[in-house]
XYZ file of C-alpha atoms in Angstrom:
486
model
C 61.551 25.471 -58.239
C 63.055 28.815 -56.457
C 65.828 27.335 -53.923
C 66.916 31.334 -52.826
C 65.524 32.343 -49.498
C 62.612 32.705 -48.410
C 62.117 35.776 -45.982
C 59.222 37.663 -44.813
C 58.237 41.365 -44.705
C 55.428 41.952 -42.281
C 54.375 46.390 -41.478
C 50.914 47.237 -41.924
C 52.329 50.296 -44.259
C 51.430 48.412 -48.050
C 54.334 51.052 -49.111
C 56.766 49.702 -46.913
C 56.910 46.621 -47.718
C 56.696 46.983 -51.547
C 59.604 48.834 -49.979
C 61.830 46.236 -48.820
C 60.696 43.515 -50.824
C 61.882 45.342 -54.004
C 65.485 45.746 -52.102
C 65.569 41.955 -51.721
C 63.529 40.787 -54.455
C 67.130 39.802 -56.638
C 68.666 37.103 -53.036
C 65.488 36.339 -51.946
C 62.421 34.786 -52.766
C 60.470 37.482 -50.313
C 56.596 36.717 -48.745
C 54.826 40.244 -47.622
C 51.705 40.320 -44.808
C 50.705 43.577 -43.494
C 49.528 41.809 -39.881
C 50.312 39.338 -38.077
C 47.757 36.405 -39.215
C 48.222 36.372 -43.221
C 52.736 36.763 -41.560
C 51.487 33.827 -38.768
C 49.712 31.953 -42.370
C 52.638 32.120 -43.722
C 54.675 30.628 -41.481
C 52.150 27.704 -41.314
C 53.018 27.040 -44.969
C 56.081 27.995 -46.074
C 59.954 26.873 -45.637
C 60.806 31.479 -43.768
C 64.497 32.294 -43.093
C 64.201 35.167 -41.850
C 61.389 37.617 -40.407
C 61.415 41.149 -40.614
C 58.580 42.865 -38.873
C 57.606 46.725 -38.077
C 57.631 47.754 -34.364
C 54.476 49.929 -34.499
C 52.037 47.503 -36.128
C 48.094 48.187 -34.513
C 46.512 44.396 -33.849
C 49.520 43.151 -32.799
C 53.540 44.801 -32.536
C 56.273 43.260 -34.279
C 57.738 42.261 -30.576
C 54.382 40.831 -29.746
C 54.655 38.741 -33.625
C 57.514 37.629 -32.998
C 58.166 36.427 -30.127
C 55.000 34.054 -31.534
C 57.873 32.840 -33.343
C 60.233 32.633 -31.953
C 57.580 29.709 -29.595
C 57.067 28.084 -32.800
C 59.178 28.461 -35.466
C 62.426 28.882 -33.232
C 64.927 28.476 -35.346
C 63.625 31.310 -38.156
C 66.329 34.535 -37.368
C 63.972 37.846 -36.193
C 64.831 41.581 -37.562
C 63.068 44.250 -36.053
C 62.450 47.493 -37.987
C 61.770 49.857 -35.745
C 62.106 53.817 -35.517
C 62.654 54.128 -32.253
C 65.663 53.443 -29.305
C 64.997 53.331 -25.863
C 66.916 50.810 -23.662
C 64.034 49.410 -22.167
C 62.212 48.751 -25.108
C 65.488 46.782 -26.712
C 65.272 44.578 -23.822
C 62.216 43.412 -24.051
C 62.861 42.810 -27.707
C 65.581 40.775 -26.612
C 63.879 39.095 -23.797
C 60.605 37.936 -24.707
C 61.655 37.529 -28.906
C 65.334 36.775 -29.001
C 65.904 39.662 -31.217
C 68.632 38.529 -34.250
C 69.550 42.564 -34.956
C 67.727 45.498 -35.046
C 67.117 47.991 -37.982
C 66.640 51.477 -37.313
C 64.286 53.945 -39.123
C 65.441 55.194 -41.933
C 67.789 52.524 -43.561
C 69.608 51.976 -46.447
C 69.078 49.710 -48.818
C 72.663 48.149 -48.360
C 71.896 47.795 -44.477
C 68.987 46.342 -45.397
C 70.625 43.855 -47.179
C 73.574 42.953 -45.819
C 71.493 42.321 -42.344
C 69.267 39.854 -43.718
C 71.337 38.338 -45.114
C 73.708 37.601 -42.352
C 70.449 36.429 -40.394
C 69.813 33.788 -43.861
C 73.208 32.761 -43.565
C 72.953 32.495 -39.578
C 70.116 30.063 -39.958
C 71.765 28.164 -42.665
C 74.340 27.997 -40.326
C 72.227 26.490 -37.344
C 70.766 23.842 -39.567
C 74.010 22.247 -40.448
C 74.996 22.698 -37.261
C 72.197 20.833 -35.437
C 72.642 17.860 -38.892
C 76.289 17.559 -38.295
C 75.331 17.298 -34.359
C 72.703 14.810 -34.951
C 75.266 12.837 -36.937
C 78.308 12.450 -34.640
C 75.682 11.379 -31.972
C 75.021 8.168 -34.785
C 78.715 8.531 -35.740
C 80.233 8.295 -32.123
C 81.130 4.613 -32.180
C 82.717 4.987 -35.024
C 84.620 7.981 -35.116
C 86.106 6.598 -32.065
C 87.386 3.621 -33.456
C 88.682 6.377 -36.890
C 91.035 8.286 -34.386
C 91.698 5.642 -32.562
C 93.354 3.911 -35.972
C 95.101 7.382 -36.658
C 96.777 7.315 -33.570
C 97.806 4.047 -33.861
C 99.138 4.998 -37.005
C 101.020 8.131 -35.983
C 102.590 5.905 -33.184
C 104.208 3.887 -35.692
C 104.579 6.775 -38.610
C 106.872 8.064 -35.125
C 108.519 4.915 -34.002
C 112.286 4.121 -33.306
C 112.649 2.520 -35.782
C 111.231 5.068 -38.282
C 114.412 7.358 -38.089
C 115.856 6.832 -41.277
C 119.212 5.144 -40.534
C 121.652 2.224 -42.078
C 122.950 -0.792 -39.710
C 124.985 -0.564 -37.077
C 125.069 3.736 -37.522
C 125.991 6.171 -34.749
C 122.398 6.962 -34.307
C 121.364 3.303 -33.324
C 123.030 4.184 -29.441
C 121.142 7.715 -29.760
C 117.785 5.606 -30.006
C 119.039 2.682 -27.740
C 118.788 5.189 -25.338
C 116.197 6.740 -26.172
C 113.582 4.355 -26.441
C 114.695 2.639 -23.065
C 113.770 6.394 -20.914
C 110.326 7.274 -23.603
C 108.408 4.476 -20.489
C 110.463 7.215 -17.890
C 108.161 10.577 -16.962
C 111.346 12.631 -16.933
C 112.916 15.697 -18.893
C 115.000 15.041 -21.243
C 117.213 17.331 -23.356
C 118.489 16.681 -27.214
C 121.643 17.725 -28.152
C 122.304 18.569 -31.672
C 123.141 20.577 -34.838
C 120.746 22.365 -36.471
C 119.506 20.068 -39.174
C 120.331 16.526 -37.276
C 115.891 15.546 -36.661
C 116.518 16.682 -33.009
C 112.399 17.266 -32.971
C 111.158 14.024 -35.152
C 113.471 11.966 -31.917
C 111.344 14.212 -29.815
C 108.668 12.993 -30.610
C 109.717 9.310 -30.879
C 110.276 9.699 -27.283
C 106.385 11.163 -27.083
C 104.053 7.994 -29.212
C 106.779 5.355 -27.435
C 105.409 7.172 -24.057
C 103.033 6.806 -21.642
C 100.940 9.490 -22.803
C 101.337 9.591 -26.681
C 97.380 9.035 -26.440
C 97.805 12.974 -25.584
C 99.571 16.502 -27.137
C 102.547 17.125 -28.631
C 103.425 20.490 -28.770
C 106.195 22.070 -30.556
C 108.053 25.855 -30.136
C 110.732 27.204 -31.178
C 112.216 29.510 -29.193
C 114.823 30.854 -30.459
C 113.012 32.220 -33.053
C 110.462 34.473 -30.919
C 111.608 37.447 -28.226
C 110.689 37.331 -24.766
C 107.263 37.989 -24.798
C 105.701 37.222 -27.525
C 106.991 33.572 -26.374
C 105.508 34.561 -22.734
C 101.809 34.656 -24.681
C 102.845 31.486 -27.080
C 103.792 28.866 -23.865
C 101.215 31.101 -21.547
C 98.923 32.362 -22.899
C 97.643 35.550 -22.559
C 94.438 38.088 -21.400
C 92.848 40.169 -23.699
C 94.442 43.344 -23.457
C 97.335 42.432 -21.273
C 99.431 44.302 -23.716
C 99.127 46.117 -27.479
C 97.611 43.576 -30.108
C 95.691 41.115 -27.555
C 92.254 41.095 -28.664
C 91.520 37.979 -27.698
C 92.152 35.736 -24.318
C 94.951 32.892 -25.647
C 95.331 29.381 -24.293
C 99.442 28.495 -24.123
C 100.921 26.057 -25.491
C 101.657 24.598 -22.251
C 98.221 24.130 -21.159
C 97.155 22.656 -24.843
C 99.645 20.077 -24.110
C 97.789 18.831 -20.740
C 97.863 15.692 -19.947
C 101.061 14.892 -23.040
C 104.477 16.232 -23.706
C 105.740 19.831 -24.909
C 109.158 20.395 -27.049
C 110.586 23.634 -26.419
C 113.719 23.644 -29.227
C 116.652 26.262 -29.515
C 116.210 26.816 -25.506
C 120.208 27.326 -25.003
C 118.659 30.592 -27.130
C 116.181 32.001 -24.507
C 117.148 35.504 -22.434
C 118.157 34.738 -18.475
C 114.840 36.991 -18.103
C 112.713 33.616 -19.555
C 114.734 31.594 -18.062
C 113.556 32.419 -14.772
C 109.893 32.186 -15.478
C 110.379 28.914 -17.333
C 112.180 27.484 -14.171
C 109.344 28.986 -12.137
C 106.541 26.344 -14.276
C 109.695 23.627 -14.061
C 109.400 23.264 -10.531
C 105.233 24.349 -9.361
C 104.461 23.004 -12.620
C 102.156 26.314 -12.565
C 101.290 28.611 -15.157
C 100.314 32.553 -15.191
C 98.792 33.652 -18.602
C 100.109 37.650 -19.775
C 98.177 40.064 -17.965
C 96.440 37.235 -15.595
C 96.682 37.302 -11.195
C 95.465 33.901 -11.562
C 97.614 30.749 -11.853
C 96.938 27.610 -13.393
C 98.517 24.102 -12.684
C 99.196 21.746 -16.036
C 101.093 18.584 -16.041
C 103.458 18.426 -19.464
C 106.405 16.783 -20.034
C 109.039 18.806 -21.229
C 111.310 17.672 -23.877
C 113.603 20.282 -25.377
C 116.908 19.993 -27.952
C 119.951 22.778 -28.742
C 121.823 23.167 -31.513
C 124.791 25.009 -28.299
C 126.799 22.828 -25.425
C 124.118 24.151 -22.676
C 126.825 22.367 -20.014
C 129.875 25.647 -21.661
C 126.781 27.803 -21.818
C 126.775 27.450 -17.815
C 129.826 27.316 -17.501
C 130.086 30.599 -18.731
C 127.327 32.035 -16.457
C 125.048 32.321 -19.591
C 122.505 29.429 -18.576
C 121.525 28.920 -15.929
C 122.546 25.952 -13.504
C 119.531 24.847 -11.954
C 117.636 25.060 -14.651
C 119.666 23.419 -16.924
C 119.736 20.946 -14.206
C 115.853 20.347 -14.081
C 116.137 20.399 -17.737
C 119.187 17.470 -18.543
C 118.318 14.637 -16.277
C 118.492 12.622 -19.409
C 121.267 14.593 -21.927
C 120.576 12.506 -25.500
C 122.992 13.253 -28.524
C 121.723 13.191 -31.984
C 124.859 12.457 -34.564
C 125.835 14.919 -36.821
C 125.552 13.878 -40.798
C 128.950 13.422 -41.736
C 129.592 11.374 -38.817
C 126.966 8.951 -40.586
C 127.855 8.362 -44.027
C 126.352 5.024 -44.009
C 123.073 6.846 -43.319
C 123.067 9.090 -47.131
C 122.038 6.588 -49.161
C 118.608 5.543 -47.079
C 118.023 8.432 -46.220
C 118.358 10.523 -49.637
C 116.414 7.446 -51.282
C 113.670 8.050 -49.187
C 113.041 12.049 -49.676
C 113.839 11.687 -52.929
C 110.214 9.449 -52.738
C 108.754 12.062 -50.705
C 109.587 15.066 -52.982
C 108.098 13.044 -55.904
C 104.778 12.766 -54.298
C 104.871 15.901 -52.945
C 106.196 17.600 -55.698
C 104.278 15.199 -58.422
C 107.821 14.200 -60.938
C 108.174 10.722 -60.965
C 112.401 9.375 -61.327
C 114.232 6.507 -60.463
C 116.208 7.608 -58.437
C 120.548 9.259 -57.916
C 123.205 7.909 -60.213
C 125.682 6.053 -58.819
C 128.389 8.900 -59.254
C 125.753 11.077 -57.969
C 125.233 9.542 -54.472
C 129.498 9.546 -54.096
C 129.322 12.813 -54.077
C 126.364 13.145 -51.895
C 128.590 10.706 -49.178
C 131.827 12.723 -49.802
C 130.091 15.757 -49.337
C 130.337 17.089 -45.083
C 126.403 18.649 -45.134
C 126.916 21.382 -42.958
C 123.241 21.417 -42.231
C 122.762 17.973 -42.261
C 119.252 16.414 -43.322
C 117.965 19.998 -43.329
C 120.650 20.864 -46.165
C 120.596 17.461 -47.418
C 116.145 18.000 -48.148
C 117.055 21.234 -50.536
C 119.588 19.946 -52.293
C 117.162 16.943 -53.011
C 114.699 19.630 -53.980
C 116.192 22.471 -55.102
C 117.581 18.472 -58.104
C 114.543 16.445 -58.376
C 112.871 20.445 -59.920
C 115.778 21.302 -62.138
C 116.384 16.966 -63.544
C 116.070 16.252 -67.016
C 116.682 13.056 -66.807
C 114.292 10.185 -64.695
C 117.460 9.194 -62.433
C 119.413 12.422 -61.067
C 122.848 12.696 -61.447
C 125.946 14.546 -61.380
C 125.268 17.108 -63.055
C 121.974 18.145 -61.068
C 123.703 18.918 -58.118
C 125.215 22.237 -56.542
C 129.199 23.961 -57.227
C 128.764 23.735 -53.480
C 128.006 19.687 -53.429
C 130.511 19.323 -55.820
C 133.489 21.277 -54.700
C 132.273 20.452 -51.348
C 132.581 16.794 -52.020
C 136.365 17.551 -53.830
C 137.899 19.452 -50.772
C 136.436 15.784 -48.784
C 137.583 13.564 -51.084
C 140.826 15.088 -50.916
C 141.372 17.432 -53.693
C 139.211 15.052 -56.347
C 135.799 13.558 -57.214
C 135.347 10.099 -55.698
C 137.377 7.508 -57.684
C 136.698 3.510 -59.720
C 140.011 1.885 -59.227
C 140.326 3.528 -55.461
C 143.914 4.429 -54.172
C 145.949 1.127 -55.913
C 147.790 0.848 -58.656
C 150.901 1.874 -60.658
C 151.622 5.226 -60.340
C 150.641 6.553 -64.000
C 146.769 4.172 -64.307
C 146.501 6.426 -60.345
C 147.768 9.872 -61.574
C 144.482 9.364 -64.847
C 142.286 8.485 -62.330
C 142.742 11.161 -60.647
C 143.107 13.673 -63.369
C 139.244 12.056 -65.037
C 138.385 12.666 -61.375
C 139.178 16.412 -62.314
C 138.607 16.573 -65.303
C 135.139 14.965 -64.025
C 133.912 17.857 -60.863
C 134.756 20.870 -63.216
C 132.897 19.443 -66.421
C 129.901 19.514 -63.994
C 130.245 22.426 -61.859
C 130.313 24.017 -65.335
C 127.033 21.726 -66.249
C 129.323 20.302 -69.252
C 130.337 23.595 -70.936
C 133.328 23.100 -72.449
C 134.605 26.338 -73.609
C 134.529 26.788 -69.740
C 135.889 23.934 -67.819
C 139.045 24.344 -70.531
C 139.224 27.795 -69.661
C 139.893 26.908 -66.317
C 141.956 24.090 -66.284
C 144.272 25.817 -69.077
C 143.387 22.984 -72.099
C 142.099 23.618 -75.775
C 138.990 22.816 -76.387
C 141.125 20.304 -78.719
C 143.198 19.273 -76.066
C 139.759 18.902 -73.537
C 138.059 16.297 -76.114
C 140.366 13.959 -76.347
C 141.151 13.311 -73.241
C 137.093 12.941 -72.696
C 137.520 11.091 -75.332
C 140.386 8.517 -73.770
C 138.312 8.297 -69.904
C 135.034 7.811 -72.051
C 133.421 10.458 -70.000
C 130.452 11.831 -71.367
C 127.560 13.929 -69.108
C 124.900 12.726 -67.430
C 126.628 9.684 -65.955
C 130.656 9.762 -66.771
C 131.829 6.665 -66.717
C 134.992 6.590 -65.514
C 138.578 4.430 -66.385
C 139.459 1.490 -64.108
């Protein structure tokens, strides 16, 4: 059975019908008729998707025939072939027959084929749209239930308890205050270094508020220039500037009834600060290139890594805007003051990375975790995630050891630990034992940094390979999980 779309070609000249059929035959099943009566018989007996009719026929014109097709089979795409381009005739054809497209004589085969392909595709898409519309009506209650269930899962996923931290973490107080202010419809300013998770806290505030069933939109204000930022937030009209080829609804309007998160608000220019202040005062936006203002109702949560109070004192940030944004200030502590959280964070991030990249490992060794906990993480959680991604990709074992970590992590951990890697036994005991622990830690750090290349390590330490090997045997240091002396 031929499954190709069925096309009906109607023309009183047999030669024209034959030529058109030959052009379309490879892609379509083509039916032909030399008059309106034969064409209607085909339509009554076959499932036709597109009709091409010549305008000048002796018994019934192409427009009159297509008008009948429109009345009896409205889904069929209708194409008129004509040698005339009088505007009145074209308007009449559109009004009477609902023409999909005109094909002017003399036509080109490629143009004809492309037009018919598009018409057939439109027919298929329209039927699919109609089918889905019916199913949507039947599934309405089910879809609403699924949507409500999904909202609940998202709300639980961004709950304050899901912000990973150890018991007694400095982040506890921040989460407690955030949960307290979430239900109050006031602006919130989140302070903290880059990569600390300010957006996660903002999402938790949104999903803990009365606006949780409305949109949450986020924008990094420091990443784009003023002109584009104004368009992103307030929208624009078509033709407002070069490249504005269509109307755009801004994020503030998209989030109407919900929450907008403005990240790096401290980086916006003084000129844009004025526009943002006007919105916060009036609750109105004016798309770029428009003379009309629109009222939107959104809650604003802003964030910055800068000290905005100091920026106000220095005259770089408007004082009135600062007070509009900072009804409540929350500070997310950096990772270096939360070393107790690193073990939990690393485990959760590594589990997620394993699922994402399809490479499973059993976790991190105690040595690797000690290195992570000793490092100061200037890039915070984002840097930790990048480091674990790198370690997972390079891992050759089922458990990630210090040899998988970057040299900067090992070196940084050494500096934080006072010049040596953390060693078992602490700082107590006889002088000789304490010196040996420090020596073992220096050996381990150097070998890890050189990926256990003993020649390079011996050269840096001023040892011979034989001397280095003897020390390694003495302290029981081996690749993939060194044993340290007690």
